[in-house]
Amino acid sequence: MATPLDALAAEIVDHRFKGLPPDAAGRAVGVLAAERRALWTGGFTTPVLTLAAEALEHNMAAVQDFADRHGLALAPHGKTTMAPQLFHRQLDLGAWGITVAVPHQARVARAFGVERIFLANEVVDAPALAWLAGELAADPAFRCVTYVDSVAGVALMDEALRAAGAPRPLEVVVELGVPGGRSGVRDEAGAAAVADAVAGTGTLRLAGVAGYEGEIPGADAASVRAWLARLTGLAVAFDRAGRFAGASEIVVSAGGSAWFDVVAEAFRALPELSLPVCRLLRSGAYVSHDHGRYRGVTPFNRVPDEGSLRPAFRLWTQVVSRPEPGLALVNAGKRDVSYDLGAPEVVEVRDRAGRVRGGGGLAVARLADQHAFVTGAADEVPAVGDWVSLGLSHPCTVFEKWPLIPRVAGDGTVTDYIRTFF
């Protein structure tokens, strides 16, 4: 029987997918993948974003191995990639489930058969809650855990789930935030009030506590540890007060891609509770890693014996203009790259004869909509027609710009195409 992933392979290549060979129009994605075209000679147009197959697999295995070693369940944050093929590879490697941020993303995950979803937001719109109620009714194996952080939000959720006839309670975790941060209750008294509100409904069940340490203003190891101590202390206090009655386990969750070593340390120190504890890590950006911000803050830099991550993105562009000495314009800009957390880096230059050199001495000075300004010494700036490979920062805002991304082996062979849904 065909699966939703099989349907991705049957999708027809056409003008919707930038960078792909024009002569592939009308072919199924799976047929094109089977042709195993060479990136540089297979008809691909520039700019074209690629994912390095070996780096991608290495990164997914490295973080799953880390989680396994430290007794953590891993629910990778799918909003980074929104790529069901990658979701399923992460699940195959042992992930607990997939994290999403909004109901649309949960719908994508469910459409591709994900059975466990951590929805890291308070859901208050009635149509989304009616959809969740329908999923709970249709599939007894489906599990969704979502945030709550306000009494008002709990009331809206209860009203909508009652109206939708939810057949079983929706699991929720109280989100703990920080002053000046993003969402989440600001103190333990507020957390208790939200938990009391949950207990007063028949449609919600308190399953644990959670939050995101990456939103601590000026986060460093000390402030992250202090916040994690509050989070784990809240779990202990709630358990002693009997607030998790009816739950099968206690979910304690945190962790982006910057501080998962500190999260593991704090979660390891949790005392024994009245129920089994699901210590849930939600990192996501590690999948592709990057050439900028994340490279500088990965926990594996602090604890190199634990593993390593490799940048998987390459954006291949071509020089289309050399208007003055020391300047080359390549044909990719803000429409194609992330730029909110740093400019792209020049990684490699490949001339028309196939000769390759590193990007040392070259820099991206600025971005326009469809151009990047590459600067360097006059004799180092690449020539018109040369291919220039850019390394990108902040993967969360790269995947969203490319609906079909070639996965490329080390020898330049395109082995697959990763579909995204933003």
Coordinates of C-alpha atoms in Angstrom, one line a residue:
M1 CA 0.0 0.0 0.0
A2 CA 1.4 3.4 -1.0
T3 CA 2.3 5.7 1.9
P4 CA 2.3 9.5 2.1
L5 CA 6.1 9.4 1.7
D6 CA 5.6 7.4 -1.5
A7 CA 3.3 10.1 -2.7
L8 CA 6.2 12.6 -2.3
A9 CA 8.2 10.5 -4.8
A10 CA 5.3 10.6 -7.2
E11 CA 5.1 14.4 -7.2
I12 CA 5.7 16.0 -10.5
V13 CA 8.7 18.3 -11.0
D14 CA 7.8 21.7 -12.4
H15 CA 8.2 25.4 -12.1
R16 CA 7.3 25.4 -8.4
F17 CA 10.7 24.0 -7.5
K18 CA 13.5 26.5 -8.1
G19 CA 17.0 25.3 -9.0
L20 CA 15.9 22.0 -10.5
P21 CA 16.8 21.1 -14.1
P22 CA 14.3 22.6 -16.6
D23 CA 14.5 19.4 -18.6
A24 CA 13.2 17.4 -15.7
A25 CA 9.8 19.1 -15.9
G26 CA 7.1 16.5 -16.0
R27 CA 9.1 13.8 -14.3
A28 CA 8.2 12.4 -11.0
V29 CA 10.6 13.3 -8.1
G30 CA 11.4 9.7 -7.6
V31 CA 12.3 9.2 -11.3
L32 CA 14.5 12.2 -11.2
A33 CA 16.2 11.0 -8.0
A34 CA 16.9 7.6 -9.7
E35 CA 18.7 9.4 -12.5
R36 CA 21.4 10.4 -9.9
R37 CA 22.4 13.5 -11.8
A38 CA 25.6 15.3 -11.0
L39 CA 25.0 18.7 -9.3
W40 CA 27.4 20.7 -11.5
T41 CA 26.7 19.0 -14.9
G42 CA 23.1 17.7 -14.5
G43 CA 21.2 20.7 -15.7
F44 CA 20.6 22.3 -12.3
T45 CA 20.1 26.1 -12.4
T46 CA 21.5 28.5 -9.9
P47 CA 20.9 29.4 -7.2
V48 CA 20.2 25.9 -5.9
L49 CA 20.2 24.9 -2.2
T50 CA 21.7 21.5 -1.4
L51 CA 21.9 19.3 1.7
A52 CA 25.0 17.2 2.2
A53 CA 23.8 13.6 2.6
E54 CA 26.7 12.6 4.9
A55 CA 26.5 15.6 7.1
L56 CA 22.7 15.3 7.4
E57 CA 22.9 11.6 8.5
H58 CA 25.9 12.3 10.9
N59 CA 24.0 15.2 12.6
M60 CA 20.8 13.2 13.1
A61 CA 22.6 10.2 14.5
A62 CA 24.9 12.4 16.7
V63 CA 22.1 14.0 18.7
Q64 CA 20.0 10.9 18.9
D65 CA 23.1 9.1 20.3
F66 CA 23.6 12.0 22.8
A67 CA 20.0 11.7 24.0
D68 CA 20.3 7.9 24.3
R69 CA 23.4 8.2 26.4
H70 CA 21.9 10.7 28.8
G71 CA 18.5 9.0 29.2
L72 CA 16.6 11.6 27.3
A73 CA 13.7 11.2 24.9
L74 CA 14.2 13.3 21.7
A75 CA 11.3 15.1 20.0
P76 CA 13.2 17.1 17.3
H77 CA 11.7 20.5 16.6
G78 CA 10.1 19.9 13.2
K79 CA 9.4 23.6 12.5
T80 CA 13.1 23.9 11.6
T81 CA 12.8 21.7 8.5
M82 CA 9.1 20.9 8.0
A83 CA 10.4 17.9 6.0
P84 CA 8.4 14.7 6.5
Q85 CA 11.3 12.6 5.1
L86 CA 13.6 13.9 7.8
F87 CA 10.9 13.4 10.4
H88 CA 10.7 9.8 9.6
R89 CA 14.5 9.4 9.5
Q90 CA 14.6 10.9 13.0
L91 CA 11.9 8.5 14.2
D92 CA 13.7 5.6 12.6
L93 CA 16.8 6.5 14.6
G94 CA 14.8 6.4 17.8
A95 CA 13.1 9.8 18.3
W96 CA 10.1 9.8 20.7
G97 CA 8.1 12.0 18.3
I98 CA 8.2 15.3 16.6
T99 CA 7.9 18.8 18.1
V100 CA 5.9 21.5 16.2
A101 CA 5.1 25.1 17.0
V102 CA 1.6 25.7 15.5
P103 CA -1.4 23.6 14.5
H104 CA -0.6 23.8 10.7
Q105 CA 2.7 22.0 11.4
A106 CA 1.0 19.4 13.5
R107 CA -1.4 18.7 10.6
V108 CA 1.6 18.2 8.3
A109 CA 3.2 15.7 10.8
R110 CA -0.1 13.9 11.1
A111 CA -0.6 13.7 7.4
F112 CA 2.7 11.8 7.2
G113 CA 1.8 9.4 10.0
V114 CA 3.6 10.9 13.1
E115 CA 2.0 9.3 16.1
R116 CA 3.5 11.5 18.9
I117 CA 3.5 15.3 18.6
F118 CA 4.7 17.9 21.1
L119 CA 3.0 21.1 20.2
A120 CA 5.1 23.8 21.8
N121 CA 2.5 26.5 22.1
E122 CA -0.8 27.2 23.8
V123 CA -3.6 26.4 21.2
V124 CA -6.6 28.6 21.7
D125 CA -8.4 28.8 18.3
A126 CA -11.4 26.6 18.1
P127 CA -10.9 25.2 14.6
A128 CA -7.5 23.9 15.5
L129 CA -8.8 22.3 18.7
A130 CA -11.7 20.7 16.9
W131 CA -9.1 19.2 14.5
L132 CA -7.1 17.9 17.4
A133 CA -10.3 16.4 19.0
G134 CA -11.0 14.7 15.7
E135 CA -7.5 13.2 15.6
L136 CA -7.8 11.9 19.1
A137 CA -11.1 10.3 18.2
A138 CA -9.9 8.8 15.0
D139 CA -6.6 7.3 16.3
P140 CA -6.4 5.8 19.8
A141 CA -2.6 5.6 19.4
F142 CA -2.2 9.3 18.6
R143 CA -0.7 11.3 21.4
C144 CA -0.4 15.1 21.5
V145 CA 1.1 17.2 24.3
T146 CA 0.6 20.9 24.1
Y147 CA 1.6 23.9 26.2
V148 CA -0.7 25.9 28.6
D149 CA 0.4 29.2 30.2
S150 CA -2.7 31.0 31.2
V151 CA -6.0 30.5 32.9
A152 CA -7.7 32.3 30.0
G153 CA -6.1 29.9 27.6
V154 CA -7.2 26.9 29.6
A155 CA -10.8 28.2 29.5
L156 CA -10.8 28.7 25.7
M157 CA -9.3 25.2 25.2
D158 CA -11.9 23.6 27.4
E159 CA -14.7 25.3 25.7
A160 CA -13.5 24.4 22.2
L161 CA -12.8 20.8 23.1
R162 CA -16.2 20.3 24.8
A163 CA -17.9 21.8 21.7
A164 CA -15.9 19.4 19.5
G165 CA -16.8 16.4 21.6
A166 CA -13.2 15.4 22.4
P167 CA -13.3 11.7 23.3
R168 CA -10.3 11.8 25.7
P169 CA -8.4 14.5 27.5
L170 CA -5.7 16.5 25.6
E171 CA -2.4 16.3 27.5
V172 CA -0.9 19.6 28.5
V173 CA 2.2 20.8 30.2
V174 CA 2.5 24.1 32.0
E175 CA 5.0 26.3 30.2
L176 CA 7.5 28.1 32.4
G177 CA 8.9 31.3 30.9
V178 CA 11.1 34.1 32.2
P179 CA 10.6 37.9 32.7
G180 CA 11.4 39.6 29.4
G181 CA 11.3 36.4 27.5
R182 CA 8.6 34.9 25.3
S183 CA 5.5 32.9 26.4
G184 CA 5.2 31.0 29.6
V185 CA 4.1 31.8 33.1
R186 CA 6.5 34.1 34.9
D187 CA 6.5 32.5 38.4
E188 CA 5.5 29.5 40.4
A189 CA 2.3 31.0 41.6
G190 CA 1.2 31.6 38.1
A191 CA 2.1 28.0 37.2
A192 CA 0.0 26.7 40.1
A193 CA -3.0 28.8 39.0
V194 CA -2.8 27.4 35.5
A195 CA -2.5 23.9 36.9
D196 CA -5.6 24.5 39.0
A197 CA -7.5 25.6 36.0
V198 CA -6.5 22.5 34.1
A199 CA -7.7 20.3 37.0
G200 CA -11.1 22.0 36.8
T201 CA -11.7 20.8 33.2
G202 CA -12.7 17.4 31.9
T203 CA -11.0 18.0 28.6
L204 CA -7.4 18.6 29.6
R205 CA -5.0 16.5 31.6
L206 CA -1.8 17.9 33.2
A207 CA 1.1 15.8 32.0
G208 CA 4.1 17.8 33.1
V209 CA 6.1 21.0 32.8
A210 CA 8.1 22.5 30.0
G211 CA 9.8 25.6 28.5
Y212 CA 12.5 26.9 26.2
E213 CA 15.8 28.1 27.7
G214 CA 16.8 29.8 24.4
E215 CA 14.5 32.7 25.2
I216 CA 16.2 33.7 28.4
P217 CA 17.5 37.2 27.7
G218 CA 21.3 37.1 27.5
A219 CA 21.3 33.3 28.1
D220 CA 24.5 31.8 29.4
A221 CA 25.3 28.6 31.3
A222 CA 24.5 30.1 34.7
S223 CA 21.2 31.6 33.7
V224 CA 20.1 28.5 31.9
R225 CA 21.0 26.3 34.9
A226 CA 19.1 28.6 37.2
W227 CA 16.0 28.4 35.0
L228 CA 16.3 24.7 34.6
A229 CA 16.4 24.4 38.4
R230 CA 13.1 26.3 38.6
L231 CA 11.6 24.0 35.9
T232 CA 12.6 20.8 37.5
G233 CA 11.6 22.2 40.9
L234 CA 8.2 22.9 39.5
A235 CA 7.8 19.3 38.4
V236 CA 8.8 18.1 41.9
A237 CA 6.4 20.5 43.6
F238 CA 3.5 19.6 41.3
D239 CA 4.1 15.9 41.8
R240 CA 4.2 16.2 45.6
A241 CA 0.9 18.1 45.4
G242 CA -0.7 15.2 43.4
R243 CA -1.3 17.3 40.3
F244 CA -0.3 14.6 37.9
A245 CA -3.1 12.2 39.0
G246 CA -4.3 10.2 36.0
A247 CA -1.2 10.7 33.9
S248 CA 0.8 7.7 32.7
E249 CA 4.2 9.6 33.1
I250 CA 5.5 13.0 33.9
V251 CA 6.8 15.0 31.0
V252 CA 9.7 17.4 31.7
S253 CA 10.8 19.1 28.6
A254 CA 13.2 21.8 27.4
G255 CA 16.1 22.1 25.0
G256 CA 17.0 23.8 21.8
S257 CA 20.2 23.3 19.9
A258 CA 22.4 25.6 22.0
W259 CA 22.2 24.2 25.6
F260 CA 21.2 20.6 25.4
D261 CA 24.3 19.6 27.4
V262 CA 23.1 21.8 30.3
V263 CA 19.5 20.4 29.9
A264 CA 20.9 16.8 30.1
E265 CA 22.8 17.7 33.3
A266 CA 19.7 19.3 35.0
F267 CA 17.4 16.5 33.9
R268 CA 19.8 13.9 35.2
A269 CA 19.6 15.5 38.6
L270 CA 15.8 15.1 38.8
P271 CA 14.8 13.1 41.9
E272 CA 12.6 10.0 41.7
L273 CA 9.0 11.1 41.2
S274 CA 5.7 9.2 41.8
L275 CA 5.5 8.3 38.1
P276 CA 8.0 7.5 35.3
V277 CA 9.6 10.7 34.0
C278 CA 9.9 11.4 30.3
R279 CA 12.9 13.8 30.0
L280 CA 12.1 15.3 26.7
L281 CA 14.7 17.2 24.6
R282 CA 13.4 19.3 21.7
S283 CA 16.4 20.4 19.7
G284 CA 15.9 21.0 16.0
A285 CA 18.5 23.1 14.2
Y286 CA 21.1 20.4 14.7
V287 CA 19.7 18.6 11.6
S288 CA 21.5 20.9 9.1
H289 CA 23.6 22.8 11.6
D290 CA 25.1 25.9 9.9
H291 CA 28.0 28.1 9.0
G292 CA 27.2 30.8 11.5
R293 CA 25.5 31.3 14.8
Y294 CA 24.8 27.6 15.6
R295 CA 28.3 26.6 14.8
G296 CA 29.5 28.9 17.5
V297 CA 27.3 27.7 20.3
T298 CA 26.8 24.0 19.8
P299 CA 27.1 22.1 23.0
F300 CA 29.5 19.8 21.3
N301 CA 32.0 22.7 21.2
R302 CA 31.9 22.7 25.0
V303 CA 31.9 18.9 25.4
P304 CA 33.7 17.6 22.3
D305 CA 33.9 14.0 23.6
E306 CA 30.1 13.9 23.3
G307 CA 30.0 14.3 19.5
S308 CA 30.1 16.8 16.7
L309 CA 27.9 18.5 14.1
R310 CA 28.7 19.4 10.5
P311 CA 27.2 22.1 8.4
A312 CA 24.9 20.4 5.8
F313 CA 23.7 23.4 3.8
R314 CA 25.4 24.7 0.7
L315 CA 23.8 27.3 -1.6
W316 CA 25.3 27.1 -5.0
T317 CA 25.3 30.3 -6.9
Q318 CA 27.0 31.7 -10.0
V319 CA 28.8 35.0 -10.6
V320 CA 26.7 37.1 -12.9
S321 CA 28.5 40.4 -12.8
R322 CA 32.0 41.8 -12.1
P323 CA 31.2 45.5 -12.3
E324 CA 34.3 46.7 -10.6
P325 CA 37.6 45.5 -9.1
G326 CA 37.2 43.4 -6.0
L327 CA 33.5 42.9 -6.4
A328 CA 31.5 40.0 -7.8
L329 CA 27.7 39.7 -7.8
V330 CA 26.3 36.2 -7.4
N331 CA 22.7 35.4 -8.3
A332 CA 21.3 34.7 -4.8
G333 CA 20.0 37.1 -2.2
K334 CA 17.4 37.6 0.5
R335 CA 14.8 35.5 -1.4
D336 CA 17.1 32.5 -1.1
V337 CA 19.2 32.7 2.1
S338 CA 18.9 33.3 5.8
Y339 CA 20.3 36.6 6.9
D340 CA 18.6 37.4 10.3
L341 CA 21.5 35.9 12.3
G342 CA 24.5 36.6 10.1
A343 CA 25.5 36.9 6.4
P344 CA 26.4 33.8 4.3
E345 CA 30.0 32.7 4.2
V346 CA 31.9 31.9 1.0
V347 CA 32.9 28.3 1.3
E348 CA 34.1 27.3 -2.1
V349 CA 34.6 28.5 -5.7
R350 CA 34.3 26.2 -8.7
D351 CA 35.4 27.6 -12.0
R352 CA 34.0 26.6 -15.4
A353 CA 36.7 24.0 -15.9
G354 CA 35.8 22.3 -12.6
R355 CA 38.8 23.5 -10.7
V356 CA 37.9 24.0 -7.0
R357 CA 39.4 26.4 -4.4
G358 CA 38.4 27.5 -0.9
G359 CA 36.6 30.7 -0.1
G360 CA 39.4 32.2 1.9
G361 CA 39.8 35.9 1.3
L362 CA 36.3 36.3 0.1
A363 CA 33.3 37.6 2.0
V364 CA 29.6 38.5 1.5
A365 CA 29.5 42.2 2.2
R366 CA 25.8 42.6 1.8
L367 CA 22.6 41.2 0.3
A368 CA 20.0 42.5 -2.2
D369 CA 16.8 40.7 -3.1
Q370 CA 18.4 38.5 -5.7
H371 CA 22.1 39.3 -5.4
A372 CA 24.9 38.8 -2.9
F373 CA 27.9 41.2 -3.0
V374 CA 31.1 39.1 -2.8
T375 CA 34.2 41.1 -2.1
G376 CA 37.9 40.3 -2.0
A377 CA 41.2 41.2 -3.6
A378 CA 40.9 42.0 -7.3
D379 CA 42.9 38.8 -8.3
E380 CA 40.8 36.6 -5.9
V381 CA 37.3 37.5 -6.8
P382 CA 35.7 34.8 -8.9
A383 CA 35.0 35.3 -12.6
V384 CA 31.6 35.6 -14.4
G385 CA 30.2 32.1 -14.7
D386 CA 32.1 30.6 -11.7
W387 CA 30.1 28.7 -9.2
V388 CA 30.3 30.0 -5.7
S389 CA 29.2 27.9 -2.7
L390 CA 27.7 29.8 0.3
G391 CA 27.5 28.5 3.8
L392 CA 24.4 29.7 5.6
S393 CA 23.4 30.7 9.1
H394 CA 20.2 30.0 11.0
P395 CA 18.7 26.9 9.4
C396 CA 15.2 27.7 10.6
T397 CA 14.9 30.4 8.0
V398 CA 16.6 28.5 5.1
F399 CA 14.4 25.5 4.8
E400 CA 11.3 27.7 4.5
K401 CA 12.6 29.3 1.3
W402 CA 13.1 26.0 -0.6
P403 CA 10.2 23.6 -1.2
L404 CA 12.3 20.8 -2.8
I405 CA 16.0 20.5 -1.8
P406 CA 18.5 18.2 -3.5
R407 CA 20.3 15.8 -1.2
V408 CA 23.9 15.5 -2.5
A409 CA 26.5 12.8 -1.8
G410 CA 30.1 13.8 -1.3
D411 CA 31.0 13.2 -5.0
G412 CA 28.3 15.7 -6.1
T413 CA 25.7 13.1 -7.1
V414 CA 22.1 14.1 -6.3
T415 CA 20.6 11.0 -4.5
D416 CA 17.2 12.4 -3.3
Y417 CA 15.0 15.4 -3.0
I418 CA 13.8 16.7 0.4
R419 CA 10.2 18.1 0.3
T420 CA 9.3 20.9 2.8
F421 CA 5.9 22.2 3.8
F422 CA 5.8 25.7 5.2

